[in-house]
XYZ file of C-alpha atoms in Angstrom:
771
model
C 78.527 83.401 90.311
C 78.852 79.686 89.592
C 77.395 78.157 86.426
C 74.876 76.167 88.431
C 73.630 79.231 90.315
C 73.469 81.160 87.040
C 71.321 78.433 85.473
C 68.972 78.458 88.477
C 68.719 82.250 88.222
C 67.903 82.085 84.514
C 65.276 79.388 85.120
C 63.656 81.399 87.895
C 63.621 84.509 85.683
C 62.052 82.502 82.834
C 59.376 81.085 85.159
C 58.633 84.586 86.413
C 58.228 85.855 82.838
C 55.946 82.958 81.969
C 53.896 83.672 85.073
C 53.590 87.332 84.035
C 52.572 86.343 80.520
C 49.926 83.953 81.849
C 48.627 86.663 84.184
C 48.400 89.161 81.340
C 46.585 86.681 79.105
C 43.964 85.896 81.741
C 43.384 89.570 82.578
C 43.077 90.580 78.937
C 40.687 87.710 78.287
C 38.560 88.849 81.222
C 38.422 92.433 79.905
C 37.465 91.413 76.367
C 35.040 88.711 77.473
C 33.292 91.070 79.916
C 33.037 93.760 77.252
C 31.518 91.303 74.793
C 28.905 90.110 77.291
C 27.898 93.676 78.125
C 27.528 94.505 74.436
C 25.095 91.585 74.144
C 23.226 92.040 77.426
C 20.025 93.207 75.699
C 19.824 89.790 74.027
C 19.673 87.937 77.343
C 16.496 86.502 78.846
C 17.271 87.870 82.297
C 20.138 88.917 84.526
C 20.666 85.227 85.333
C 21.949 84.670 81.806
C 24.693 87.234 82.337
C 25.404 85.833 85.793
C 25.788 82.320 84.371
C 27.989 83.565 81.552
C 30.246 85.576 83.881
C 30.512 82.705 86.368
C 31.387 80.072 83.764
C 33.745 82.466 81.988
C 35.666 83.299 85.175
C 35.902 79.612 86.117
C 37.318 78.740 82.680
C 39.789 81.645 82.872
C 40.993 80.496 86.313
C 41.323 76.872 85.159
C 43.415 77.965 82.177
C 45.619 80.045 84.463
C 46.099 77.195 86.958
C 46.823 74.528 84.333
C 48.814 76.837 82.040
C 52.087 75.868 83.742
C 51.759 72.316 82.440
C 50.953 71.596 78.812
C 49.681 68.140 79.734
C 47.415 69.443 82.520
C 46.050 72.171 80.270
C 45.295 69.611 77.556
C 43.381 67.426 80.010
C 41.467 70.414 81.301
C 40.465 71.429 77.755
C 39.318 67.879 77.040
C 37.170 67.801 80.211
C 35.587 71.170 79.340
C 35.003 70.080 75.773
C 33.340 66.771 76.641
C 31.284 68.275 79.476
C 30.088 71.072 77.160
C 28.980 68.556 74.522
C 27.185 66.399 77.088
C 25.345 69.371 78.602
C 24.387 70.659 75.168
C 23.056 67.317 73.930
C 21.150 66.584 77.156
C 19.523 70.030 77.250
C 19.122 70.546 73.497
C 15.352 71.091 73.683
C 15.761 73.855 76.272
C 18.789 75.447 74.594
C 16.845 75.490 71.336
C 14.170 77.580 73.049
C 16.899 79.805 74.466
C 18.357 80.237 70.986
C 14.940 81.133 69.574
C 14.469 83.681 72.354
C 17.788 85.305 71.432
C 16.644 85.338 67.812
C 13.415 87.041 68.916
C 15.419 89.682 70.787
C 17.471 90.348 67.679
C 14.439 90.471 65.380
C 12.484 92.672 67.770
C 15.281 95.210 68.089
C 15.929 95.033 64.340
C 12.243 95.761 63.681
C 12.326 98.730 66.037
C 15.525 100.148 64.562
C 14.941 99.568 60.844
C 11.107 99.640 60.833
C 10.827 96.121 59.412
C 8.138 93.576 60.211
C 9.952 90.279 60.748
C 7.674 87.914 62.678
C 8.990 86.548 65.947
C 9.299 82.893 66.901
C 6.976 81.293 69.399
C 9.033 80.198 72.430
C 8.043 77.973 75.300
C 8.334 78.508 79.018
C 11.634 76.595 79.011
C 13.269 79.493 77.150
C 14.425 81.007 80.458
C 16.322 77.926 81.659
C 17.519 77.224 78.123
C 18.885 80.759 77.824
C 20.874 80.419 81.062
C 22.404 77.118 79.889
C 23.075 78.517 76.409
C 24.844 81.591 77.768
C 26.967 79.387 80.033
C 28.028 77.174 77.112
C 28.530 80.245 74.974
C 30.911 81.773 77.525
C 32.930 78.555 77.796
C 33.564 78.511 74.057
C 34.266 82.245 73.802
C 36.728 82.341 76.689
C 38.692 79.357 75.362
C 38.806 80.873 71.886
C 39.878 84.293 73.162
C 42.668 82.781 75.253
C 43.992 80.844 72.282
C 43.934 83.947 70.076
C 45.658 86.106 72.699
C 48.387 83.485 73.150
C 48.914 83.516 69.387
C 48.801 87.340 69.367
C 46.083 87.036 66.703
C 44.138 90.280 66.985
C 42.051 89.431 63.921
C 40.556 86.353 65.545
C 39.369 88.471 68.460
C 37.971 91.139 66.143
C 35.849 88.471 64.429
C 34.010 88.102 67.754
C 34.100 91.649 69.055
C 33.017 93.605 65.975
C 29.644 91.809 65.502
C 28.988 91.960 69.252
C 29.796 95.670 69.450
C 27.747 96.406 66.330
C 24.735 94.509 67.703
C 24.943 96.292 71.046
C 25.613 99.814 69.795
C 23.228 99.729 66.838
C 20.346 97.575 68.072
C 20.758 97.640 71.845
C 18.718 99.922 74.065
C 20.952 99.869 77.168
C 23.956 102.016 78.018
C 27.141 100.588 76.507
C 29.826 102.776 78.050
C 31.152 100.055 80.403
C 31.332 97.570 77.521
C 33.320 100.111 75.510
C 35.712 100.736 78.402
C 36.404 97.049 79.016
C 36.839 96.291 75.313
C 39.216 99.200 74.763
C 41.164 98.211 77.859
C 41.495 94.689 76.486
C 42.678 95.802 73.043
C 45.073 98.418 74.405
C 46.315 95.838 76.870
C 47.131 93.455 74.047
C 49.114 96.210 72.399
C 50.971 96.965 75.641
C 51.760 93.337 76.433
C 52.915 92.277 73.003
C 54.927 95.405 72.350
C 57.059 94.944 75.463
C 60.270 92.998 75.442
C 59.841 89.224 75.761
C 56.089 89.741 76.129
C 56.448 90.500 79.815
C 53.666 92.234 81.655
C 54.432 92.941 85.258
C 53.596 96.137 87.091
C 54.175 98.302 84.037
C 51.455 96.487 82.119
C 49.031 96.649 85.059
C 49.727 100.370 85.435
C 49.174 100.930 81.690
C 45.836 99.122 81.712
C 44.773 101.082 84.810
C 45.612 104.379 83.119
C 43.734 103.305 79.990
C 40.648 102.273 81.961
C 40.625 105.558 83.919
C 41.188 107.613 80.774
C 38.482 105.912 78.721
C 36.088 105.936 81.656
C 36.677 109.658 82.256
C 36.109 110.507 78.606
C 32.961 108.380 78.526
C 31.540 109.991 81.651
C 32.414 113.479 80.446
C 30.734 112.799 77.099
C 27.562 111.532 78.746
C 28.311 107.871 78.117
C 26.805 106.953 81.473
C 23.356 107.630 80.042
C 21.652 107.187 76.704
C 23.466 109.594 74.415
C 21.464 111.746 72.008
C 24.521 111.867 69.754
C 24.627 108.065 69.665
C 20.950 107.886 68.742
C 21.505 110.431 65.981
C 24.445 108.370 64.746
C 22.256 105.279 64.657
C 19.579 107.107 62.685
C 22.189 108.488 60.309
C 23.620 105.013 59.819
C 20.151 103.660 58.945
C 19.728 106.465 56.408
C 23.128 105.742 54.859
C 22.346 102.034 54.564
C 19.010 102.787 52.906
C 20.732 105.234 50.557
C 23.120 102.496 49.454
C 20.218 100.075 48.971
C 17.596 102.327 47.399
C 19.361 105.431 46.131
C 18.745 109.075 46.993
C 15.211 110.108 47.896
C 14.511 113.564 46.456
C 11.111 113.785 48.158
C 10.882 115.481 51.575
C 9.601 112.246 53.225
C 7.350 114.293 55.474
C 9.976 116.875 56.498
C 8.108 120.128 55.919
C 11.329 122.144 56.112
C 12.449 120.435 52.884
C 9.327 121.471 50.978
C 11.286 123.874 48.759
C 13.116 120.929 47.190
C 9.967 119.060 46.178
C 10.134 120.054 42.497
C 13.868 120.694 42.311
C 15.446 119.747 38.962
C 14.049 117.779 36.073
C 15.665 114.383 36.616
C 13.865 111.373 35.230
C 12.152 109.280 37.904
C 9.575 106.826 36.506
C 8.621 105.469 33.091
C 4.972 104.420 32.893
C 3.494 102.264 30.159
C -0.273 101.756 29.762
C -2.646 101.324 26.853
C -4.917 104.231 27.782
C -3.048 106.977 29.717
C -5.000 108.356 32.685
C -4.415 110.351 35.855
C -2.427 108.488 38.545
C -1.463 109.385 42.113
C 1.501 107.056 42.748
C 1.814 106.732 46.504
C 5.239 106.607 48.158
C 5.751 108.017 51.655
C 2.730 108.119 53.996
C 2.676 110.209 57.159
C 0.178 109.539 59.916
C 1.716 111.417 62.867
C 2.078 115.196 62.707
C 4.936 116.570 64.810
C 4.897 120.294 64.040
C 7.682 120.367 61.445
C 7.313 116.926 59.901
C 5.035 114.002 59.200
C 6.157 110.591 60.411
C 4.967 107.062 59.924
C 2.991 105.751 62.860
C 5.141 104.164 65.569
C 4.772 100.424 65.875
C 3.089 100.953 69.230
C 0.029 102.215 67.317
C -0.546 98.630 66.177
C -0.268 97.180 69.669
C -2.664 97.182 72.590
C -6.279 96.995 71.378
C -5.115 96.483 67.793
C -2.448 93.865 68.447
C -2.632 91.319 65.631
C -5.205 93.300 63.641
C -3.220 93.431 60.394
C -2.466 89.716 60.535
C -6.125 88.970 61.180
C -7.120 91.125 58.212
C -4.589 89.316 56.053
C -5.948 85.949 57.124
C -9.372 87.206 56.062
C -8.076 88.295 52.639
C -8.462 92.003 53.412
C -5.616 94.387 52.657
C -5.978 98.134 53.376
C -3.665 98.758 50.416
C -5.845 96.928 47.889
C -9.165 97.559 49.586
C -10.762 99.380 46.675
C -9.974 96.511 44.271
C -11.611 94.026 46.665
C -14.648 96.293 47.001
C -14.858 96.778 43.250
C -14.964 93.041 42.559
C -17.819 92.503 45.005
C -19.629 95.587 43.746
C -19.420 94.251 40.191
C -21.157 91.054 41.338
C -23.947 93.132 42.922
C -24.419 95.638 40.097
C -23.614 93.316 37.220
C -21.242 95.946 35.798
C -17.578 95.013 35.732
C -14.948 97.742 35.796
C -12.513 97.757 32.908
C -9.025 97.128 34.308
C -5.798 97.750 32.451
C -2.215 96.676 33.103
C 0.352 99.334 33.993
C 4.122 98.829 33.841
C 6.452 101.075 35.827
C 10.214 101.275 35.405
C 12.032 103.097 38.197
C 14.759 105.093 36.464
C 15.624 107.601 39.175
C 13.122 107.585 42.029
C 13.723 106.183 45.492
C 13.614 102.396 45.002
C 12.362 101.439 48.469
C 8.761 102.101 47.477
C 6.641 100.370 44.878
C 4.789 103.502 43.735
C 1.126 102.560 43.359
C -2.211 104.387 43.126
C -4.798 103.796 45.847
C -6.949 101.759 43.440
C -4.128 99.413 42.339
C -4.420 95.650 42.436
C -2.314 92.590 41.558
C 1.073 94.317 41.857
C 4.471 92.676 41.572
C 7.710 92.829 43.530
C 6.164 94.464 46.571
C 4.896 93.693 50.056
C 2.376 95.562 52.222
C 4.089 97.848 54.720
C 1.550 98.098 57.534
C -1.404 100.004 56.055
C 0.809 102.781 54.704
C 2.342 101.785 51.383
C 3.955 98.978 49.425
C 7.694 98.397 49.748
C 9.996 96.452 47.479
C 10.849 92.842 48.271
C 14.215 93.172 46.498
C 17.227 94.070 48.622
C 18.213 96.932 46.319
C 14.674 98.037 45.643
C 12.165 97.741 42.832
C 13.458 98.652 39.375
C 10.484 97.367 37.378
C 7.013 96.187 38.356
C 3.436 95.922 37.099
C -0.032 96.443 38.526
C -3.560 96.890 37.273
C -6.014 99.763 37.781
C -9.635 100.374 36.808
C -10.031 102.797 33.947
C -11.021 106.303 34.971
C -10.749 105.908 38.775
C -8.127 108.223 40.332
C -9.424 110.348 43.240
C -12.271 110.481 45.741
C -14.200 112.789 43.414
C -17.271 111.114 41.949
C -17.071 107.888 43.953
C -20.321 106.630 45.454
C -20.063 103.529 47.707
C -22.525 100.751 46.991
C -25.676 100.536 49.106
C -24.965 96.856 49.872
C -22.279 97.973 52.368
C -25.028 98.857 54.843
C -26.918 95.600 54.333
C -24.531 92.863 53.184
C -25.775 89.512 51.939
C -23.796 86.436 51.022
C -20.467 85.265 52.348
C -18.203 87.564 50.308
C -20.132 90.734 51.178
C -20.448 89.847 54.865
C -16.784 88.921 55.229
C -15.721 92.130 53.491
C -17.984 94.305 55.645
C -16.828 92.593 58.854
C -13.153 93.057 57.984
C -13.695 96.641 56.828
C -15.472 97.429 60.083
C -12.483 96.221 62.070
C -10.052 98.299 60.038
C -12.401 101.308 60.041
C -12.372 101.311 63.847
C -8.594 101.468 63.808
C -8.608 104.239 61.178
C -10.978 106.406 63.210
C -8.969 105.895 66.392
C -5.609 106.545 64.739
C -5.973 108.959 61.812
C -8.114 111.653 63.418
C -5.574 112.855 65.993
C -5.131 116.634 66.212
C -4.129 118.997 69.011
C -6.989 120.880 70.640
C -5.542 124.353 70.034
C -4.851 123.615 66.361
C -8.325 122.136 65.942
C -9.912 125.262 67.398
C -7.825 127.449 65.102
C -8.825 125.483 61.983
C -12.501 125.499 62.951
C -12.342 129.294 63.217
C -10.552 129.775 59.909
C -12.294 127.149 57.737
C -15.794 126.541 59.095
C -17.417 129.883 59.954
C -20.501 129.390 57.758
C -24.021 128.482 58.689
C -23.301 124.763 58.626
C -21.038 122.859 60.956
C -18.772 120.120 59.520
C -21.182 117.505 60.876
C -23.974 119.046 58.788
C -21.958 119.081 55.562
C -21.620 116.229 53.131
C -18.206 115.400 51.811
C -18.343 117.581 48.686
C -19.419 120.635 50.710
C -16.717 119.998 53.299
C -14.002 119.588 50.660
C -15.098 122.771 48.896
C -14.915 124.606 52.227
C -11.403 123.292 52.908
C -10.181 124.196 49.421
C -11.562 127.699 49.789
C -9.889 128.112 53.168
C -6.559 126.978 51.705
C -6.834 129.513 48.870
C -7.477 132.252 51.434
C -4.390 131.441 53.505
C -1.773 130.028 51.136
C -0.537 131.364 47.791
C 0.891 128.591 45.624
C 4.539 128.674 44.589
C 6.838 125.854 43.501
C 9.770 127.045 45.610
C 8.562 128.543 48.888
C 10.866 130.018 51.480
C 12.246 127.696 54.115
C 9.586 126.931 56.681
C 10.241 127.837 60.337
C 11.182 125.461 63.173
C 7.734 125.727 64.741
C 4.263 124.324 64.137
C 4.113 124.720 60.357
C 0.341 124.323 59.990
C -0.298 127.056 62.578
C 2.298 129.263 60.880
C 0.629 128.785 57.475
C -2.680 129.925 58.943
C -1.185 133.262 60.084
C -1.974 135.728 57.294
C -1.072 135.047 53.682
C 1.757 132.550 53.263
C 3.409 130.931 50.289
C 3.682 127.191 49.868
C 3.634 124.300 47.447
C 1.811 120.961 47.530
C 3.531 120.003 50.799
C 1.950 122.952 52.605
C -1.494 122.538 51.009
C -1.612 118.802 51.769
C -0.442 119.268 55.385
C -3.061 121.883 56.213
C -5.763 119.922 54.360
C -5.078 116.744 56.350
C -5.394 118.621 59.634
C -8.551 120.353 58.385
C -10.176 117.018 57.560
C -9.167 115.710 60.967
C -10.549 118.798 62.683
C -13.835 118.064 60.942
C -13.732 114.477 62.213
C -12.637 112.651 59.057
C -9.717 110.151 58.981
C -6.969 111.667 56.835
C -3.230 111.317 56.269
C -0.391 113.026 54.425
C 0.992 111.341 51.287
C 3.932 111.949 48.939
C 4.775 110.396 45.616
C 4.496 111.178 41.912
C 1.496 112.537 40.041
C 0.610 111.939 36.414
C -1.890 114.730 35.819
C -5.108 114.372 33.887
C -3.846 116.980 31.387
C -0.557 115.162 30.698
C -2.367 111.839 30.402
C -4.882 113.383 28.001
C -2.148 114.896 25.817
C -0.378 111.515 25.647
C -3.638 109.751 24.742
C -4.365 112.285 22.000
C -0.878 111.739 20.586
C -1.277 107.946 20.689
C 1.572 107.552 23.180
C 1.551 104.649 25.629
C 4.817 105.376 27.442
C 5.080 108.445 29.649
C 8.136 109.673 31.521
C 7.808 111.344 34.918
C 10.509 113.583 36.353
C 11.090 115.343 39.645
C 8.665 117.984 38.326
C 5.956 115.359 38.815
C 6.763 115.010 42.534
C 3.674 115.793 44.561
C 2.030 115.739 47.995
C -1.660 115.224 48.643
C -4.196 114.346 51.326
C -5.718 110.888 51.564
C -9.143 110.531 53.142
C -10.660 107.247 54.248
C -13.979 106.651 52.489
C -16.173 104.209 54.352
C -16.327 100.923 52.527
C -13.917 101.971 49.755
C -10.658 102.693 51.587
C -8.015 105.393 51.326
C -8.475 107.711 48.356
C -6.508 110.817 47.288
C -8.088 114.262 47.487
C -6.505 117.055 45.461
C -6.309 120.424 47.231
C -3.716 122.371 45.208
C -5.443 125.183 43.238
C -5.597 124.536 39.519
C -5.329 120.763 39.916
C -8.970 120.013 40.755
C -12.489 120.906 39.641
C -15.500 121.709 41.818
C -17.770 118.903 40.605
C -19.015 116.383 43.157
C -21.597 113.751 43.773
C -22.818 112.604 47.148
C -20.101 110.716 48.994
C -20.251 108.422 51.987
C -17.230 109.631 53.961
C -17.598 109.756 57.693
C -15.561 110.335 60.803
C -17.476 107.491 62.406
C -18.445 104.186 60.802
C -21.575 104.552 58.670
C -22.542 101.031 59.560
C -21.596 98.628 62.317
C -22.028 94.919 62.745
C -22.496 93.088 66.010
C -18.959 92.698 67.192
C -16.938 91.058 69.889
C -13.333 91.749 70.710
C -11.058 88.762 70.384
C -7.758 88.162 72.159
C -5.864 90.037 69.468
C -7.786 93.218 70.164
C -9.532 93.303 66.782
C -13.277 93.926 66.493
C -14.842 90.929 64.791
C -18.266 89.672 63.853
C -20.246 87.793 66.432
C -19.837 84.069 65.954
C -23.587 83.688 65.878
C -23.985 86.007 62.886
C -24.552 84.352 59.561
C -21.383 84.437 57.500
C -19.251 84.969 60.613
C -15.523 84.950 60.095
C -14.528 82.258 62.572
C -11.690 84.269 64.052
C -10.099 81.675 66.294
C -9.956 79.156 63.513
C -8.587 81.528 60.894
C -6.017 83.142 63.153
C -3.794 80.118 62.736
C -3.971 80.059 58.952
C -0.507 80.529 57.430
C 0.727 81.993 60.708
C 3.782 79.791 60.977
C 4.407 78.922 57.329
C 7.765 80.689 57.089
C 8.605 79.748 60.650
C 8.357 76.093 59.680
C 11.076 76.653 57.108
C 13.190 78.547 59.633
C 12.577 75.822 62.210
C 13.914 73.240 59.774
C 16.931 75.449 59.116
C 17.544 75.758 62.871
C 17.412 71.963 63.230
C 19.836 71.608 60.322
C 22.174 74.111 61.956
C 21.966 72.227 65.238
C 22.717 68.949 63.451
C 25.690 70.557 61.731
C 26.876 71.945 65.069
C 26.654 68.536 66.723
C 28.528 67.017 63.773
C 31.167 69.702 64.193
C 31.504 68.875 67.893
C 31.869 65.159 67.124
C 34.489 65.834 64.465
C 36.420 68.119 66.799
C 36.254 65.538 69.574
C 37.593 62.686 67.415
C 40.326 65.016 66.133
C 41.333 65.940 69.678
C 41.389 62.256 70.720
C 43.519 61.234 67.717
C 45.948 64.079 68.334
C 46.132 62.989 71.959
C 46.930 59.420 70.861
C 49.631 60.669 68.487
C 51.097 62.810 71.252
C 51.238 59.801 73.600
C 52.901 57.752 70.859
C 55.504 60.478 70.517
C 56.175 60.415 74.265
C 56.479 56.640 74.233
C 58.886 56.752 71.263
C 60.984 59.377 73.061
C 61.078 57.217 76.227
C 62.187 54.185 74.217
C 64.799 56.115 72.204
C 62.918 55.967 68.877
C 61.947 59.625 68.573
C 63.857 60.042 65.304
C 61.855 57.177 63.756
C 58.679 58.848 64.935
C 59.623 62.099 63.160
C 60.521 60.152 60.019
C 57.149 58.365 60.078
C 55.357 61.689 60.514
C 57.182 63.222 57.553
C 56.358 60.211 55.381
C 52.664 60.562 56.272
C 52.814 64.231 55.328
C 54.531 63.358 52.030
C 51.803 60.834 51.199
C 49.053 63.347 51.997
C 50.889 65.892 49.849
C 51.053 63.310 47.015
C 54.837 63.043 47.006
C 55.703 59.655 45.553
C 59.101 57.953 45.472
C 61.602 55.936 47.475
C 61.383 57.142 51.065
C 64.469 55.124 51.994
C 66.535 57.662 50.017
C 65.111 61.045 51.112
C 67.809 63.077 49.347
C 66.534 61.827 45.966
C 63.041 63.111 46.765
C 63.990 66.770 47.071
C 62.840 67.842 43.578
C 59.365 66.408 44.218
C 59.310 67.827 47.730
C 60.337 71.256 46.457
C 57.370 71.171 44.085
C 54.902 69.981 46.716
C 56.291 72.033 49.625
C 57.699 75.269 48.162
C 58.297 76.798 51.577
C 61.045 74.351 52.529
C 64.602 75.644 51.988
C 67.130 73.109 50.617
C 69.606 73.620 53.471
C 66.877 72.818 55.997
C 65.847 69.668 54.205
C 69.321 68.275 53.611
C 70.355 69.092 57.181
C 67.424 66.971 58.393
C 68.430 64.186 55.985
C 71.994 64.212 57.388
C 70.703 63.885 60.927
C 68.447 60.961 59.975
C 71.337 59.205 58.205
C 73.598 59.917 61.185
C 71.086 58.159 63.422
C 70.176 55.299 61.101
C 73.510 54.405 59.553
C 75.941 55.829 62.076
C 74.037 54.553 65.074
C 74.698 57.879 66.795
C 72.140 59.177 69.267
C 71.032 62.686 68.377
C 71.397 65.543 70.792
C 68.521 67.689 72.005
C 69.286 70.557 69.613
C 69.431 68.087 66.695
C 66.062 66.632 67.624
C 64.671 70.178 67.634
C 65.816 70.467 63.998
C 63.737 67.400 63.082
C 60.822 68.707 65.084
C 61.017 72.087 63.398
C 61.116 70.758 59.845
C 58.279 68.305 60.556
C 56.106 71.164 61.785
C 57.130 73.242 58.776
C 56.163 70.426 56.397
C 52.764 70.269 58.090
C 52.319 74.035 57.895
C 53.213 74.122 54.187
C 50.818 71.257 53.525
C 47.992 73.142 55.226
C 48.672 76.441 53.464
C 48.582 74.976 49.956
C 45.145 73.385 50.481
C 41.829 74.903 49.444
C 38.947 74.904 51.909
C 37.837 71.283 51.257
C 41.429 70.124 51.558
C 41.845 71.926 54.863
C 38.705 70.249 56.198
C 40.081 66.884 55.086
C 43.406 67.561 56.802
C 41.713 68.642 60.016
C 39.118 65.901 60.398
C 40.233 62.938 58.304
C 43.978 63.107 58.916
C 43.630 64.953 62.275
C 46.508 67.269 61.462
């Protein structure tokens, strides 16, 4: 074979390899990009967002593949995409902003559902749909270009920066099936491994066959494991992950949290939990977990759907009207003091959490003015701190602890004055929700309880609250024998099981049956766990003059809470030996004891008629403080957009300056001054790197260069100096391989300069010097 034919053969083989490499890069980009989009599909406004993203992404991939043979053509194509993307973004910024807010709403909504938080959503306009389509198209253009650049550099970490958050968002928060996204992503990552582990980075048929085998294998495993549908194992993994995150944040929760099968561990150990400081020790029921839904073997918090429909916006409306179900008694007590002229004596209580679960701010039902906590629906108070509440304060009225002995004021039935009327109107709204939500019980269980507990001459409707409670306590004593460590409860309806003959149980069992008994009788009730400072322990501490009391896991407790009309949720003790049989008449009803003329507003809440004196003015007050925090977030979004636009401008000017420098290099090469161009570039780099001296004698600068550019070897530097002197003083034109030496050391100088900079210096190099 002649030399010429051999050279042509080598060139053709090289072109074929380059073509294979380009093909592999485009295919791998398509796999990874498609996988990423499918992970994020639940965040899209509609299927048109995905269609726009796929279309733009495929077009960009094809353009890169077509122009990849020519560095100049590819550079022009990137510039056109870059400028067109900026123009589209700036022109449609109002719509894309709405699209961005919609995506944020999707994230917040799914986060709320997964982690049971209450982040408020943004208000988006009708342009959110079009804005989302445009945003997803621009998003895909950026992602595809970035992925291609990272694959060309064989930088797996750059791709992981994109894929890990997308996969986490889809698998953890998403509601759709993710098996196809997993297949495509794995195919892309395995493909990268296959391509870059082969000789000369060739792809060819072997690479295509490998990716096909990988796709079939992963797809088969996914289908066999049930990946084609919502996997119960995946949902369990998500729940377990949430528990692990909360354990890291708040510590271990030793309470059952409504799981009746864990009742035996309620009083396990004697570990310190809470330190309580108060001037006059008294009985406290410190509420933690609250269960509203009974599911046979456990109590659960109400699903968020319970606060939708007719009661959509109720809690926000109550908040706007200064009514909180968690501090209802304190609000009532203040108004009652104005009516009766007798003020309750309040005292300050300090709690230090030394071993309890830190998610909750443990408070009694009568607490007011607490710190470091936020209302969690109408259930309990949760810490505002990321790692939970370690120390907080609140105030309580002296002597008030349980429902025993509480008589609601007569003014509740005939309010007068603005404060009374507003309180009664708000309480009526919440009372309607309580009756609709906290009286649920299965028909067969209700019938069973009625037979076991209410066989006397009076029906529950004919009993007052003290008679009813006495009847329930007696029924509990007949069916359950108290023990601290009962046997493990069965995997069946626990309340029904406890009613079969004589059973053993602790406070968890007594409270569970009591709640269902109150509900069977028509009274709103719920299951509560927390810590109990007993009247006896408080009395002993007071007699000893002690103001600081330490609770341990032996003070863990479960009790029933009953809603008392006008007063709110109050604890009722049902464990034998922890209550006395003394009562006064109570006003506790399964139906509101009083009603005001109401209308139902758009939010679904029952409100006072606008014509009633002292009406609440719902429509006006609904907007109060509704968007306060959103205003701050809106400003932050605008700042982020401004920063993004600034970033685009900086990137554009950098690209233009690099393009100008590249053209200058071509012109210098065409005119035979390429060596001078390299010398000028090195001198600029030296000046940026603060190397000072006589640049006309580069050999004398080595000591300073070695200090400023430690990565440069002496033989490399002096070889470059020889070539420059050969050109300048010898007048000898350098060969191609000699010019590559100058090119290589110039690039190495630039790389060393970049590596030695801190973050501000790197920004300066990128945007001020356009390096």
